[in-house]
Amino acid sequence: MTVMEQRGAYRPTPPPAWQPRTDPAPLLPDAEPYRVLGTAAAAEADPELLRRLYGELVKGRRYNAQATALTKQGRLAVYPSSTGQEACEVAAALVLRDQDWLFPSYRDTLAVVARGVDPVEALTLLRGDWHTGYDPHEHRVAPLSTPLATQLPHAVGLAHAARLKGDDVVALAMVGDGGTSEGDFHEALNFAAVWQTPVVFLVQNNGFAISVPLDKQTAAPSLAHKAVGYGMPGRLVDGNDAAAVHEVLSDAVRRAREGGGPTLVEAITYRMEAHTNADDATRYRGDAEVETWKGHDPVVLLERELTARGLLDEDGIETARRDAETLAADLRERMNQDPVLDPMDLFSHVYAEPTPQLLEQREQLRAELAAEAESEGTHR
Ligand SMILES: Cc1ncc(C[n+]2csc(CCOP(=O)(O)OP(=O)(O)O)c2C)c(N)n1
């Protein structure tokens, strides 16, 4: 007995009964990624939606190939291809309503284009012209974010603010498996769950963060399990099954819209190509692995389902390919024109109110450009 107890001043009592603050069971992901294509659930899927998804996947595959070709021609500085991940890209864009917001990472140009952004404007960051070459407000698409996971707190902030204002807005934020190790991922998920923010986090687990495979990235049972620690549901989906990704994301968006709070969706997919055109993937992964994933190609999976059910014939396939070629030809033609850029634009859109330093630098540049123009004039 302690001295205090001997004096009778302290009476130990048991602590209040403890119980988990929420039941973790409903938050846990299923044991297997959710699938629709090739299962009984496919019969329930809307044929029109499947056909639309197919057309977008074919266009997306072609867009990736064209953009990669543009890097080889020196028209694009860099392109992080989403070949193999088109189902996630397309579904993410299609589940959103006009008033919702998309928060993409650098790998998500396809989602940005599928949402309606001009295919050339979507590439100006990767051409090195502008940080964001499109007006984010026009289609409600935030800038393609290169610093990993920084788009996530932005998505939460926007969705939380919209909710405080009473606006019916959901934000869908995309991030890679490597991005889930960032502090921003943690902060975004924590705030989202505490505030019950109408936001959906889509983690595309494509196996690698550049050369770092998932097992060196995390010890979590799955990335979807990370949701449970924050108090939101984690869902696992086959990321190459466009119908399944569309369904799971639609459920999550609906839940967010109805006040049910955030959801973390982990889509199991695979990056079929190198991290970017600047990477050599053969240095860290074998051909056998890539071949295995080629057998689970998102475009082929959907094409098989549609043809098996008589929802797509040779003509339909041909039309989809022609539309994709039209998109690629337009992209090629417009990307082959030299952009007209004004160096003074460097100073626009940096701050709402430019700082004195920026104003000073702007004047320096203006003087240099004027001097250059004058000397060009005298030497001509
Ligand atoms: C904050 C930050 N740290 C490091 C990098 C460098 N970096 C660029 S891409 C990348 C890997 C990201 O992998 P993942 O999140 O899985 O996305 P993926 O590229 O596979 O789509 C890294 C580490 C960065 N862009 N931002």
XYZ file of N, CA, C and O and ligand atoms in Angstrom, residues 80-81 85 89 105-108 145-150 175-182 184 203-212 214 217 271 275-276, ligand 1:
178
model
N 4.704 10.076 -67.501
C 4.491 8.915 -66.652
C 3.269 8.170 -67.195
O 2.141 8.581 -66.960
N 3.514 7.095 -67.910
C 2.417 6.390 -68.575
C 1.523 5.653 -67.571
O 1.997 5.107 -66.581
N -3.168 0.835 -66.275
C -3.955 1.404 -65.180
C -5.166 2.183 -65.705
O -5.798 2.938 -64.970
N -8.036 5.055 -64.078
C -8.027 6.433 -64.567
C -9.414 6.846 -65.074
O -9.941 7.903 -64.731
N -2.646 12.926 -59.440
C -1.178 12.991 -59.340
C -0.632 13.077 -60.759
O -1.385 13.006 -61.742
N 0.686 13.199 -60.859
C 1.339 13.305 -62.177
C 1.025 12.124 -63.091
O 1.153 12.233 -64.290
N 0.634 10.964 -62.550
C 0.386 9.805 -63.409
C -1.022 9.808 -63.998
O -1.377 8.943 -64.786
N -1.821 10.777 -63.600
C -3.247 10.678 -63.887
C -3.742 11.582 -65.014
O -4.898 12.019 -64.997
N -0.395 16.790 -59.513
C 0.552 17.077 -58.439
C 1.789 16.191 -58.532
O 1.685 14.971 -58.521
N 2.960 16.818 -58.607
C 4.212 16.054 -58.649
C 4.749 15.748 -57.256
O 5.208 14.624 -57.016
N 4.707 16.682 -56.299
C 5.141 16.308 -54.944
C 4.146 15.288 -54.374
O 2.949 15.571 -54.250
N 4.647 14.113 -54.052
C 3.757 12.999 -53.697
C 2.791 13.350 -52.581
O 3.192 13.902 -51.555
N 1.540 13.001 -52.775
C 0.472 13.051 -51.761
C 0.046 14.455 -51.354
O -0.882 14.601 -50.562
N 0.687 15.491 -51.895
C 0.298 16.847 -51.477
C -1.112 17.196 -51.947
O -1.741 18.099 -51.412
N -3.768 8.746 -55.636
C -2.399 8.667 -55.117
C -1.843 7.276 -55.413
O -2.612 6.318 -55.574
N -0.524 7.168 -55.505
C 0.095 5.870 -55.763
C 0.408 5.137 -54.470
O 0.300 5.701 -53.379
N 0.838 3.893 -54.587
C 1.174 3.105 -53.390
C 2.306 3.774 -52.604
O 2.264 3.846 -51.379
N 3.308 4.293 -53.323
C 4.422 4.948 -52.633
C 3.950 6.182 -51.873
O 4.429 6.467 -50.773
N 2.983 6.883 -52.433
C 2.463 8.098 -51.802
C 1.825 7.837 -50.449
O 1.719 8.750 -49.620
N 1.421 6.579 -50.194
C 0.779 6.291 -48.897
C 1.788 6.290 -47.756
O 1.403 6.185 -46.597
N 3.091 6.393 -48.066
C 4.094 6.485 -46.994
C 4.396 7.933 -46.623
O 5.218 8.184 -45.741
N 3.758 8.861 -47.297
C 4.013 10.277 -47.044
C 3.208 10.801 -45.856
O 2.076 10.359 -45.623
N 1.737 13.591 -45.718
C 0.516 14.227 -46.221
C -0.633 13.230 -46.329
O -1.800 13.594 -46.166
N -6.240 4.847 -54.063
C -4.824 4.457 -54.125
C -4.669 3.468 -55.266
O -5.267 2.395 -55.247
N -3.885 3.853 -56.254
C -3.581 2.893 -57.319
C -2.309 2.167 -56.915
O -1.213 2.724 -57.004
N -2.480 0.951 -56.463
C -1.319 0.141 -56.105
C -0.837 -0.552 -57.379
O -1.359 -1.592 -57.759
N 0.156 0.086 -58.016
C 0.658 -0.471 -59.280
C 1.958 -1.245 -59.071
O 2.706 -1.488 -59.995
N 2.217 -1.600 -57.816
C 3.333 -2.489 -57.519
C 4.631 -1.799 -57.156
O 5.433 -2.340 -56.391
N 4.857 -0.603 -57.681
C 6.161 0.047 -57.505
C 6.043 1.547 -57.263
O 5.151 2.201 -57.796
N 6.992 2.046 -56.469
C 7.248 3.485 -56.396
C 8.605 3.666 -57.085
O 9.649 3.416 -56.480
N 8.586 4.026 -58.320
C 9.748 3.936 -59.217
C 10.300 2.508 -59.108
O 9.615 1.574 -59.526
N 11.468 2.322 -58.456
C 12.043 0.970 -58.380
C 11.736 0.274 -57.055
O 12.178 -0.857 -56.834
N 11.014 0.937 -56.166
C 10.768 0.354 -54.828
C 9.479 -0.468 -54.844
O 8.389 0.074 -55.014
N 6.332 -2.833 -53.432
C 5.435 -2.577 -52.300
C 5.960 -3.165 -50.991
O 5.832 -2.547 -49.940
N 7.935 -0.932 -49.123
C 7.253 0.337 -48.894
C 6.435 0.318 -47.607
O 6.302 1.318 -46.928
N 1.748 -1.248 -63.213
C 2.308 -0.278 -64.153
C 3.030 -1.067 -65.242
O 4.100 -1.611 -65.011
N 8.514 3.686 -65.052
C 7.955 4.783 -64.246
C 7.672 6.011 -65.117
O 6.588 6.592 -65.050
N 8.661 6.397 -65.899
C 8.494 7.417 -66.946
C 9.431 7.013 -68.076
O 10.164 6.027 -67.959
C 7.418 14.426 -51.749
C 8.120 13.685 -52.870
N 9.112 12.836 -52.566
C 9.735 12.160 -53.553
C 9.381 12.349 -54.864
C 10.124 11.615 -55.971
N 9.251 10.622 -56.582
C 8.625 10.879 -57.748
S 7.651 9.640 -58.216
C 8.066 8.699 -56.887
C 7.453 7.337 -56.698
C 6.008 7.396 -56.422
O 5.434 6.130 -56.462
P 3.888 5.891 -56.259
O 3.363 6.803 -55.204
O 3.690 4.442 -56.046
O 3.239 6.374 -57.612
P 3.452 5.859 -59.100
O 4.588 6.655 -59.682
O 3.735 4.404 -59.074
O 2.179 6.189 -59.789
C 8.978 9.377 -56.082
C 9.562 8.832 -54.856
C 8.339 13.259 -55.139
N 7.885 13.478 -56.364
N 7.714 13.894 -54.122
